[in-house]
Tab-separated table of C-alpha atoms and ligand atoms in Angstrom:
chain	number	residue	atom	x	y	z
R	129	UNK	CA	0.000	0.000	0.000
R	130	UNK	CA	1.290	3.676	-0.868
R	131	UNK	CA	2.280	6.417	2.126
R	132	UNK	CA	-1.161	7.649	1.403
R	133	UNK	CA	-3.292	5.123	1.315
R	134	UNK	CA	-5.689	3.973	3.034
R	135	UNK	CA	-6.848	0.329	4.944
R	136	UNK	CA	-10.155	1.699	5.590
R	137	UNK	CA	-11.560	-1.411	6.882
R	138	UNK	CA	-8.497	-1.854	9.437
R	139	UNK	CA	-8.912	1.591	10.456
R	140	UNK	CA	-12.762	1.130	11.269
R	141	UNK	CA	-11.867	-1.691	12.903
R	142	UNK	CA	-10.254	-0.172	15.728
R	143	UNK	CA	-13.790	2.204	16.433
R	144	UNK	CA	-16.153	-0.596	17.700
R	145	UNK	CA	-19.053	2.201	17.845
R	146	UNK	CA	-18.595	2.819	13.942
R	147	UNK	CA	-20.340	-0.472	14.268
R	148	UNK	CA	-23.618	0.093	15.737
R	149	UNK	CA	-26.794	1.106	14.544
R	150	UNK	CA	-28.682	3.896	15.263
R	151	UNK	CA	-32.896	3.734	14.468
R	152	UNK	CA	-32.136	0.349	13.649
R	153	UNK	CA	-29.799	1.958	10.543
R	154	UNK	CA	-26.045	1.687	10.376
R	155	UNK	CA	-24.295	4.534	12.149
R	156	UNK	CA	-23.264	7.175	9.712
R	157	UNK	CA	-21.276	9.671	12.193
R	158	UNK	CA	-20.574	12.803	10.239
R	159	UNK	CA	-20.267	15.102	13.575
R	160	UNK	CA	-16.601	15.101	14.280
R	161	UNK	CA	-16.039	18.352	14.473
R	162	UNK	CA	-18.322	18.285	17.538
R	163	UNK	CA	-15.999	14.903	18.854
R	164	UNK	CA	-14.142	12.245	17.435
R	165	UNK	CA	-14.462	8.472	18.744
R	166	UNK	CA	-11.407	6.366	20.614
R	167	UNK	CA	-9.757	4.382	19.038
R	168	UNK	CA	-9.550	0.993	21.215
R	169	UNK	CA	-5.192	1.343	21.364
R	170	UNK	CA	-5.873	4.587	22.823
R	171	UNK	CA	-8.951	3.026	25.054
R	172	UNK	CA	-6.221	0.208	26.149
R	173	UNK	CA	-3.752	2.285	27.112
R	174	UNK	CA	-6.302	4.321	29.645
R	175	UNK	CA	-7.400	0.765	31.423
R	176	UNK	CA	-3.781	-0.533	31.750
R	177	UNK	CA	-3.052	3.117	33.306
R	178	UNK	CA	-5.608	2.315	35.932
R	179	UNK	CA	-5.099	-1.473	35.936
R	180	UNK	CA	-1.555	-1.082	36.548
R	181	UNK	CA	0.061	2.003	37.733
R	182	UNK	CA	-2.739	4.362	38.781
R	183	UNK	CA	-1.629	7.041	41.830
R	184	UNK	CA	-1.362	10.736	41.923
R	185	UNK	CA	1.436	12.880	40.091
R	186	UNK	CA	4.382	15.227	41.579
R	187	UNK	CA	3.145	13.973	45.173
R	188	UNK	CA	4.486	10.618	46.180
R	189	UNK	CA	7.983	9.007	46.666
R	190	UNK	CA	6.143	5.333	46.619
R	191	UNK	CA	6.352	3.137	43.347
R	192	UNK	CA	3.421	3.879	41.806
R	193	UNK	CA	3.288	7.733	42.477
R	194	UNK	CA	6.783	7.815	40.471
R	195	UNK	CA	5.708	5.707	37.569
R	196	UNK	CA	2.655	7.907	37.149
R	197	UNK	CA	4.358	11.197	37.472
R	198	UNK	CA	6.563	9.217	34.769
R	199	UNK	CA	3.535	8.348	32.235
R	200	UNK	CA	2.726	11.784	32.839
R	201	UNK	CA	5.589	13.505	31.975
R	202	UNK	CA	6.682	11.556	29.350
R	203	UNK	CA	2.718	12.489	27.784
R	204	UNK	CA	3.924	15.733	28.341
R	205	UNK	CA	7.309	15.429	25.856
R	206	UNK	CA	5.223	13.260	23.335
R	207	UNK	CA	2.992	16.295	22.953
R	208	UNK	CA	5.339	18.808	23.047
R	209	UNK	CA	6.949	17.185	19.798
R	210	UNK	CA	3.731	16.931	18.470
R	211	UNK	CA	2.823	20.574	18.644
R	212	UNK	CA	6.193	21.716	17.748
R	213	UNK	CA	7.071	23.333	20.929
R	214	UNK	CA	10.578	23.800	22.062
R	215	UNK	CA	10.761	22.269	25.167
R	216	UNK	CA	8.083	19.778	27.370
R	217	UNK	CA	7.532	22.820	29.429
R	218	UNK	CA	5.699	25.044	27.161
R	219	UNK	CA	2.940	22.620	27.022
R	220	UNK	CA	0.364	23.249	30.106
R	221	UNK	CA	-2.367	20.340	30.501
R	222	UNK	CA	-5.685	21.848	30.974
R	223	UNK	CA	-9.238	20.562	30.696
R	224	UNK	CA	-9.546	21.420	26.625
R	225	UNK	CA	-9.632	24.298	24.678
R	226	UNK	CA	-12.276	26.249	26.562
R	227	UNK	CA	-10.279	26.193	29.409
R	228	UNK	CA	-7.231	27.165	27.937
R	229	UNK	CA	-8.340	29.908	25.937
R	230	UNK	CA	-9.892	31.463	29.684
R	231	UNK	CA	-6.754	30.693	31.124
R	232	UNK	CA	-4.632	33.027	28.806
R	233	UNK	CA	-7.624	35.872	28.526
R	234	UNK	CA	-7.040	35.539	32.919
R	235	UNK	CA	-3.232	35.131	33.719
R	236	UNK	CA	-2.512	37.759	30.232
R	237	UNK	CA	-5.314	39.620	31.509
R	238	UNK	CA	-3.791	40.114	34.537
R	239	UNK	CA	-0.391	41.066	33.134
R	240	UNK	CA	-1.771	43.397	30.569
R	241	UNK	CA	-4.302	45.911	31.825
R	242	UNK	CA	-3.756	48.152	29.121
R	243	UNK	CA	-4.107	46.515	25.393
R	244	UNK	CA	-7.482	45.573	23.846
R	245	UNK	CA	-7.883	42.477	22.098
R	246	UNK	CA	-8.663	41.298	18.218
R	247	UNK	CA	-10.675	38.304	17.741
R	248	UNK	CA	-12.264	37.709	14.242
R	249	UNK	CA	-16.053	37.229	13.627
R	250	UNK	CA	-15.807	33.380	12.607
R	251	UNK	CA	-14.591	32.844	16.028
R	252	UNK	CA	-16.385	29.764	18.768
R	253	UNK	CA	-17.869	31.363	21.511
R	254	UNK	CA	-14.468	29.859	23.633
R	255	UNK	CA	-12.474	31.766	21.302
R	256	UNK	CA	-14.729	35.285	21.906
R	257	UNK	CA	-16.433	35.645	24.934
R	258	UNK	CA	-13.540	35.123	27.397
R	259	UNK	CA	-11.755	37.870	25.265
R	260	UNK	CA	-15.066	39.955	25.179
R	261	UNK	CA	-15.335	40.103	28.852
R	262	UNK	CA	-11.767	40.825	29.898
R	263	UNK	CA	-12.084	43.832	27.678
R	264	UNK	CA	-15.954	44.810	29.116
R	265	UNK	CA	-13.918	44.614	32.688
R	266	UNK	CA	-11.124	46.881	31.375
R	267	UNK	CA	-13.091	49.270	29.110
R	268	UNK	CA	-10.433	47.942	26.596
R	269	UNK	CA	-10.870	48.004	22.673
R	270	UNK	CA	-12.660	44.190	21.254
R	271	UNK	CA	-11.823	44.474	17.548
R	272	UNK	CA	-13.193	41.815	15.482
R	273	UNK	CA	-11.858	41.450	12.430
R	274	UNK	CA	-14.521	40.910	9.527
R	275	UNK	CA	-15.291	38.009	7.005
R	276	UNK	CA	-15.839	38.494	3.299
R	277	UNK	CA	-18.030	37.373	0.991
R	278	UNK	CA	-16.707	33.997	0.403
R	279	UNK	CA	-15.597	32.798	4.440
R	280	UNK	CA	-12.109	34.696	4.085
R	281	UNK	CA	-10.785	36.887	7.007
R	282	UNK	CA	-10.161	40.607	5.832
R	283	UNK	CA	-6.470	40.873	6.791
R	284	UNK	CA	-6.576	44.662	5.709
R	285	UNK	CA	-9.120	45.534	8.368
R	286	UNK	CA	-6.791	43.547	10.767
R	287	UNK	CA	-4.164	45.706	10.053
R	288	UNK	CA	-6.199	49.033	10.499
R	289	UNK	CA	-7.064	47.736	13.789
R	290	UNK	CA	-3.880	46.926	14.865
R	291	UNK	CA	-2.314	50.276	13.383
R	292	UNK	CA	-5.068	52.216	14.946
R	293	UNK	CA	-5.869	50.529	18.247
R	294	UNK	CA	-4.051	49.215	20.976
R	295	UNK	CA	-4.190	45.923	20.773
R	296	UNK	CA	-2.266	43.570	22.428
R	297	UNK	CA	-3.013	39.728	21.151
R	298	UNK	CA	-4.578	38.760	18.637
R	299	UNK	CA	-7.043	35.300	19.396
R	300	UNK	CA	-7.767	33.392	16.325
R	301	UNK	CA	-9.219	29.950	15.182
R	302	UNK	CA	-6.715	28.211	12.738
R	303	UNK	CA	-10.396	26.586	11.384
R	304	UNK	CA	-13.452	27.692	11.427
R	305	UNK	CA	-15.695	25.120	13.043
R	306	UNK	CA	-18.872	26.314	10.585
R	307	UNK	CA	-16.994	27.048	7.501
R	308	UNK	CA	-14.296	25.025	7.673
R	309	UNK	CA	-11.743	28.316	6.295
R	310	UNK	CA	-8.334	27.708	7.235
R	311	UNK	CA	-7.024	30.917	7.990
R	312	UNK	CA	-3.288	32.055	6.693
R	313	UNK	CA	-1.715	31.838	10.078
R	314	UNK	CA	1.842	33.208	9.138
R	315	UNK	CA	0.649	36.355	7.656
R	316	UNK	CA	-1.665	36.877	10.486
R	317	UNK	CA	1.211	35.849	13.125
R	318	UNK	CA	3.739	38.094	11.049
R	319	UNK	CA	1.366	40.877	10.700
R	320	UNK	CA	0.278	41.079	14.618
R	321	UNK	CA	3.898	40.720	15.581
R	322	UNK	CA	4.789	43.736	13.104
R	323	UNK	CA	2.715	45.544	15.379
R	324	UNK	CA	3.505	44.166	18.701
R	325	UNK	CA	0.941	41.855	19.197
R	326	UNK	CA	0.492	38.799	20.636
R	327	UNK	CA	-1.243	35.569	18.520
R	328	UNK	CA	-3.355	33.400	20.448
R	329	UNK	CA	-4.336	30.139	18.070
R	330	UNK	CA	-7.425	28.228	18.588
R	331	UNK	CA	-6.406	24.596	16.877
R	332	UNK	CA	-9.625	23.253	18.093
R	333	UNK	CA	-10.475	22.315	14.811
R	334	UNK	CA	-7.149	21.850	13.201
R	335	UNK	CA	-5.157	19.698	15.231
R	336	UNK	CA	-6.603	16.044	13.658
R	337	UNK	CA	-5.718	16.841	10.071
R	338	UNK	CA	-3.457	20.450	9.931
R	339	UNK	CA	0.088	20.131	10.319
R	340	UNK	CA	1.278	22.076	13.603
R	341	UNK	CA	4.468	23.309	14.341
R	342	UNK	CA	4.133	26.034	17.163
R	343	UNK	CA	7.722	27.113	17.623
R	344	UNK	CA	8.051	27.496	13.609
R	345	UNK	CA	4.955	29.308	13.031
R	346	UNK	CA	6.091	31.554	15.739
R	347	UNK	CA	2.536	32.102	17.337
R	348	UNK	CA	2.779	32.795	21.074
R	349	UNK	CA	-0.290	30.392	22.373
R	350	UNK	CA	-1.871	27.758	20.657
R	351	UNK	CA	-4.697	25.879	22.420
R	352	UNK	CA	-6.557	22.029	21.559
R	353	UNK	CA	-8.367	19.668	22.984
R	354	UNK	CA	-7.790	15.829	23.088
R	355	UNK	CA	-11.514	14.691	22.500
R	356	UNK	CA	-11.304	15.899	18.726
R	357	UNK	CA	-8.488	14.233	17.801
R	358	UNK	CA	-9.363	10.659	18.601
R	359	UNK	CA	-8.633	11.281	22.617
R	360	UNK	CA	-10.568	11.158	25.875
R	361	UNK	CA	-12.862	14.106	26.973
R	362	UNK	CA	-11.478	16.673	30.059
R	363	UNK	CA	-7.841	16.966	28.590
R	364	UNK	CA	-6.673	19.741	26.563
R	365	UNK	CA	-3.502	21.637	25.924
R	366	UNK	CA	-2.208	25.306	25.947
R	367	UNK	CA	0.975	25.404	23.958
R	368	UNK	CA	2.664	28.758	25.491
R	369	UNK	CA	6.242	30.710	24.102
R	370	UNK	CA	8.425	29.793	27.604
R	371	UNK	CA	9.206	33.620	27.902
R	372	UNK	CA	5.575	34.177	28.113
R	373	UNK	CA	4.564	31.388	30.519
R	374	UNK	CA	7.005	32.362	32.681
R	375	UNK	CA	5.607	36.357	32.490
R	376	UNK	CA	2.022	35.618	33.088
R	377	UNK	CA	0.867	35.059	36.533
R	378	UNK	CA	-1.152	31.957	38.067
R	379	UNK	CA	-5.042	32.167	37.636
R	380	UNK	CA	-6.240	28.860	39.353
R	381	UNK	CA	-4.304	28.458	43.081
R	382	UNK	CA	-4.183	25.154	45.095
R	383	UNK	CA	-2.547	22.177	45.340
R	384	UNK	CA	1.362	21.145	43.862
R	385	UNK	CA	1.056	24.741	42.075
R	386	UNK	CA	2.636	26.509	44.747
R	387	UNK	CA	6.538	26.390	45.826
R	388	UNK	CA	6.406	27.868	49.580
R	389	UNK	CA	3.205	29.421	51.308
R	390	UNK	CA	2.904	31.079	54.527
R	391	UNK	CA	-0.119	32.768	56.063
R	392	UNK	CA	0.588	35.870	54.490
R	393	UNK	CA	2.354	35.006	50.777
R	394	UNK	CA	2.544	32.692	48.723
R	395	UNK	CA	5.404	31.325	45.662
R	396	UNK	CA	4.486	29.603	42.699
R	397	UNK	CA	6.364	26.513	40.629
R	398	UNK	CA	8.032	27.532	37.519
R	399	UNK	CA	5.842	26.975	33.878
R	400	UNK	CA	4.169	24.529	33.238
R	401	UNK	CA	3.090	23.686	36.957
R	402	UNK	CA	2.364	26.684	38.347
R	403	UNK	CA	-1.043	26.410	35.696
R	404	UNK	CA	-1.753	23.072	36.878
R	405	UNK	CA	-3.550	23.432	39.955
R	406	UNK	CA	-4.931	20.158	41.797
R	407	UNK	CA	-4.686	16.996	40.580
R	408	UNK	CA	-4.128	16.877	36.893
R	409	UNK	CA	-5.964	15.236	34.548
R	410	UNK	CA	-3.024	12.415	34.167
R	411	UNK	CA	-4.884	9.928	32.603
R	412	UNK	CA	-6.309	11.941	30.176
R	413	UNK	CA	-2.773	13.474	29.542
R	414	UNK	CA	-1.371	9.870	28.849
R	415	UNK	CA	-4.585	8.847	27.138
R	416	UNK	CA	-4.299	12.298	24.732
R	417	UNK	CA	-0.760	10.492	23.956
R	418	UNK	CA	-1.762	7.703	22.911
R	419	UNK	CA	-4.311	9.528	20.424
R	420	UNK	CA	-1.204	11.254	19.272
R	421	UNK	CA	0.982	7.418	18.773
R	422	UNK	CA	-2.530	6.025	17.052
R	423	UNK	CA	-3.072	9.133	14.417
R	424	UNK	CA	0.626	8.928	13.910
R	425	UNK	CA	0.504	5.373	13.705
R	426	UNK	CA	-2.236	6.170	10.947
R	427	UNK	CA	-0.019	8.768	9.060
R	428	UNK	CA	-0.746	12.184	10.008
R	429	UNK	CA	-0.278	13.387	6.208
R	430	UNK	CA	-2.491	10.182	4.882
R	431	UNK	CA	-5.149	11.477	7.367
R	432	UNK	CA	-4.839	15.732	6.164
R	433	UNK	CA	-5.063	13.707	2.078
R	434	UNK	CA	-8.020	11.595	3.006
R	435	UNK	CA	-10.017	14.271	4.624
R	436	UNK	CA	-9.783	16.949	2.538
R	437	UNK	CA	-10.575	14.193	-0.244
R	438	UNK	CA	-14.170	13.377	2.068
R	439	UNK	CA	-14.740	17.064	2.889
R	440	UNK	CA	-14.503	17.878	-1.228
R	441	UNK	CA	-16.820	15.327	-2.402
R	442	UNK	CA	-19.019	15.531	0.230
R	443	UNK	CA	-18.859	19.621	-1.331
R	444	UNK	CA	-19.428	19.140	-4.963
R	445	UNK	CA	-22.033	16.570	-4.173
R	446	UNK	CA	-24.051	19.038	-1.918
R	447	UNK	CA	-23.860	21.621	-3.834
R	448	UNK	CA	-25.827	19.624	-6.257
R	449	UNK	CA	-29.227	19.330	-4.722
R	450	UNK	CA	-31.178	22.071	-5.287
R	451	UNK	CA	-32.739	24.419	-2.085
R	452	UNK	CA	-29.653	23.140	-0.524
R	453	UNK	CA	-26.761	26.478	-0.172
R	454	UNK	CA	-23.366	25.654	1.249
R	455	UNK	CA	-22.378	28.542	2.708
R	456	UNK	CA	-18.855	30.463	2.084
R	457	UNK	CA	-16.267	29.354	-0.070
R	458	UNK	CA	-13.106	29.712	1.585
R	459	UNK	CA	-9.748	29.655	0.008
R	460	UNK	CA	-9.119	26.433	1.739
R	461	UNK	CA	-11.808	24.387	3.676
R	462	UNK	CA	-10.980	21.823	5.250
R	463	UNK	CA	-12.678	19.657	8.366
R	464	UNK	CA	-16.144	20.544	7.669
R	465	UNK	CA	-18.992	22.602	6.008
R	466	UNK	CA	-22.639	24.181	6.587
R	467	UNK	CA	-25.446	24.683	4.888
R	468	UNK	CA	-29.217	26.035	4.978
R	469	UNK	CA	-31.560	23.942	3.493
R	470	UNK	CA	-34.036	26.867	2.201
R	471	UNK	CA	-36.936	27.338	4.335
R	472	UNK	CA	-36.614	23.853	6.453
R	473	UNK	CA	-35.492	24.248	10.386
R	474	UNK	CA	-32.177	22.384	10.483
R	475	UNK	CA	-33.043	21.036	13.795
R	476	UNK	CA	-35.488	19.188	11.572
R	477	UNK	CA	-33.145	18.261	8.862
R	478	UNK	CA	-30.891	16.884	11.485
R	479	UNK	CA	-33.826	14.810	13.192
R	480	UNK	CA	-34.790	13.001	9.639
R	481	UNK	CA	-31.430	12.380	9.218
R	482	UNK	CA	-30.860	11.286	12.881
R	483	UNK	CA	-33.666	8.542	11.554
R	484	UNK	CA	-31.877	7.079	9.131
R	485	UNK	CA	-29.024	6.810	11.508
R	486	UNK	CA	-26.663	9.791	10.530
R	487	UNK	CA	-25.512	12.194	12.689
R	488	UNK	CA	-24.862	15.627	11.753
R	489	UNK	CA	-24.961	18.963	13.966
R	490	UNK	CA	-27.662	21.608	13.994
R	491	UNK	CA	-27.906	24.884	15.349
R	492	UNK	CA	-25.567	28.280	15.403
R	493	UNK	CA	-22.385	25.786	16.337
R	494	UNK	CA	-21.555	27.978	19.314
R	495	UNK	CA	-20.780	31.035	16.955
R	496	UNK	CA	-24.037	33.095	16.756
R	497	UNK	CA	-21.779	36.193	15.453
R	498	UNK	CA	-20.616	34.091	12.611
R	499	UNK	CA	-24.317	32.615	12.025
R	500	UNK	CA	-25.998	36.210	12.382
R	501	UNK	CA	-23.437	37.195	9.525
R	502	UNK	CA	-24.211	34.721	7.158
R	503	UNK	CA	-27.772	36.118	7.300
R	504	UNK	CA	-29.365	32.094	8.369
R	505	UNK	CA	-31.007	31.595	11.820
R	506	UNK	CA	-29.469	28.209	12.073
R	507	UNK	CA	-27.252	25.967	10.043
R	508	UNK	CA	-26.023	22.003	9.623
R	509	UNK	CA	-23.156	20.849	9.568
R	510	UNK	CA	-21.109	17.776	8.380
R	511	UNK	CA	-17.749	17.553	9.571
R	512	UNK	CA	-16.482	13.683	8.409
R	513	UNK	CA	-13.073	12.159	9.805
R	514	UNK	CA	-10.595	9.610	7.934
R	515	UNK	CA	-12.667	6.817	9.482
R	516	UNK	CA	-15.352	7.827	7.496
R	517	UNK	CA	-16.354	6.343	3.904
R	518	UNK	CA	-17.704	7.831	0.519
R	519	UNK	CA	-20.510	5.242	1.244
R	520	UNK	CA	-21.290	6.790	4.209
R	521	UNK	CA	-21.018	10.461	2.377
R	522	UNK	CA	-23.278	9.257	0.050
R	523	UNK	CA	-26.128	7.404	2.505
R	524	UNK	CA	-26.125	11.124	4.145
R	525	UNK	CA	-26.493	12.611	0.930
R	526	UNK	CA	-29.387	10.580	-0.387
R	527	UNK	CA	-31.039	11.273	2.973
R	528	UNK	CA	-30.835	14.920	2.621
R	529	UNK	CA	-32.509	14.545	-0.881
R	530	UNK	CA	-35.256	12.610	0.245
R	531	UNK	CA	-35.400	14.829	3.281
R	532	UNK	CA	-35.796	18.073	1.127
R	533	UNK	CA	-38.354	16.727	-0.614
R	534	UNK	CA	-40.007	15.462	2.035
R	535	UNK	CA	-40.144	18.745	4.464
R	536	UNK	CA	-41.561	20.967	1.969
R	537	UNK	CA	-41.036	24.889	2.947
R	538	UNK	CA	-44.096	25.211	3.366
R	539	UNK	CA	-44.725	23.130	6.273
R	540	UNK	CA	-42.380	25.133	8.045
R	541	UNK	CA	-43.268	27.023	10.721
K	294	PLP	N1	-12.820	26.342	19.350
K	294	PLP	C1	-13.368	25.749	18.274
K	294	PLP	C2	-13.025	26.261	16.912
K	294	PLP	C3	-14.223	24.664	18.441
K	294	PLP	O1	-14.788	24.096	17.366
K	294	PLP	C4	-14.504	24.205	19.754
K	294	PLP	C5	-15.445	23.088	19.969
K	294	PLP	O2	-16.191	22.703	19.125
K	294	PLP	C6	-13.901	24.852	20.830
K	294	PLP	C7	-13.072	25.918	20.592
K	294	PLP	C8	-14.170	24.414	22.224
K	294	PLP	O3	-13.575	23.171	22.486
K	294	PLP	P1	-13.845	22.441	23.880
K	294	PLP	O4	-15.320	22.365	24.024
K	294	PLP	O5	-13.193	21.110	23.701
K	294	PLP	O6	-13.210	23.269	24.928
């Protein structure tokens, strides 16, 4: 078999819940942008963690606590190389992107009273709202930087912002999670940095099928989460420049965080612990490892190839049926689309599709700014993953033609 092939059927294999059926239909799971399933290597590795070695991290000089703490740290170095940081202590375990993304807009927050921030207007409500209150609290500047026509950020009103305001970071996705634009990252991180900025990426959406090399690309945070990349749920990463880790201050205080405390002051441990407060998700940091060894085991470029090969087909095939409009046409798409089925409630598209067994999402996708610009009340989405199958692309798109005939507009309330 070539580098870029596929064994489709050995792949599948390894997701017994590809298997099931769902309204007595085969599952057809086109919702991976929402989560992707575990693999059974990466399940295996999670049950010999608590079959074999299972006690806390960074607190024990018994047996067990030390081979944990090992597991952990070595998860720690396996996604450091996988993000392209520098060193195993840039990478900061936290409970996904969400969190991460509040973490910065607190400890940065905290550090830089005076700069606004820039967020764009295809952004998930993690990426916008933690930015948009920080600046509400600080009567500081929230620029957000505009879409055209086709899905494409307007780098030109960026740069007006950012010669005009003063903005300190910059927070944007890497892909949109309703358009599926993959936004040019090195002109946005070289732009922001001509002007002093900081770049905060959101990989939420990236990190399955985007190559990502931190250090290279030069961005100063980049945040994911292990559940859609084949992980568990409650583990996520903040990738963070070691300068700037070290600069920002502590949001979350308690336990193995802190170096010496006293009744009146406290010290804190050097990056990355000092953002790790309490016990640490370490079995979802070993699991999220073993997601990274399975998708590598996979072949991370065979994955990007066969994606983008699902995502385009699934495209020109949707754009076929009439009353159907895919909306925006990025430059590059990849990971998923949307659509408005004209006149039909997508909570109801997704329901007669949900009775053939497919599941897709419905409903603004957690960016109602994005949604309210692309003048729809509510979209769906399909976002397929390399497990998925052209069969599969085309059982969801026979169902959405026999769907659109069958909900006629008119019915609609
Ligand atoms: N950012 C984007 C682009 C997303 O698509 C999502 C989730 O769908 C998130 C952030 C939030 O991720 P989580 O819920 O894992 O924190």
């Amino acid at each position: 078999m070539g580098k870029f092939e596929f064994d489709i059927a050995r792949v599948r294999s390894d997701f017994p819940i590809l298997d099931r059926k769902v309204n007595r239909c085969p599952l057809v799971y086109l919702d991976n942008a929402a989560t992707t399933h575990v693999p059974d290597q990466v399940l295996a590795v999670i049950a010999n963690h608590y079959h074999t070695h299972n006690a806390n991290v960074h607190r024990g000089a018994h047996t067990l606590s030390l081979e944990a703490t090992g597991y952990f740290e070595k998860a720690r170095e396996r996604v450091a190389e996988f993000v392209g940081a520098n060193r195993k202590s840039e990478v900061v375990f936290t409970r996904g992107t969400t969190d991460s993304i509040n973490l910065v807009a607190q400890s940065w927050g905290a550090a830089n009273r005076k700069s606004g921030v820039a967020v764009t207007a295809m952004e998930h409500h993690s990426n916008f709202i933690p930015w948009q209150q920080l600046c509400r609290a600080r009567r500081k500047k929230l620029g957000v930087v505009p879409l055209d026509s086709s899905g494409d950020l307007d780098l030109d009103a960026l740069e007006v912002m950012l010669r005009k305001d003063d903005i300190g970071l910059v927070a944007v996705t890497q892909v949109s999670n309703v358009l599926g634009t993959v936004n040019p990252l090195r002109d946005i991180v070289e732009l922001a940095h001509r002007f002093g900025a900081l770049v905060l990426i959101d990989a939420a959406q990236a990190v399955r099928h985007e190559a990502i090399q931190a250090h290279e690309l030069e961005c100063d945070f980049l945040c994911f989460s292990g559940h859609k990349m084949m992980g568990p749920t409650g583990i996520g990463v903040l990738y963070g420049k070691a300068s700037l880790l070290e600069k920002i201050p502590p949001f979350a205080f308690g336990g193995e965080m802190a170096d010496r405390v006293d009744a009146i002051r406290s010290t804190f441990q050097p990056a990355p612990l000092k953002f790790e407060a309490g016990t640490p998700n370490y079995v979802g940091a070993i699991g999220l490892a073993a997601s990274i060894d399975y998708l590598k085991g996979v072949g991370l470029s065979a994955i990007r190839l066969r994606e983008q090969e699902l995502l385009r087909y699934a495209e020109k095939r949707i754009r076929s049926i009439s009353e159907v409009r895919v909306l925006g046409s990025p430059k590059r798409r990849a990971g998923c689309l949307s659509f408005a089925v004209e006149g039909r409630n997508p909570f109801d598209v997704a329901a007669m599709l949900d009775a053939q067994g497919i599941a897709v999402r419905s409903g603004s996708m957690c960016a109602q700014p994005l949604v309210k610009n692309l003048d729809v009340a509510q979209v769906v989405r399909i976002s397929p993953a390399f497990y998925n199958t052209f069969e599969e692309l085309d059982a969801c798109i026979a169902a959405l033609e026999e769907t659109v005939a069958m909900l006629p507009p008119a019915l609609q309330g």
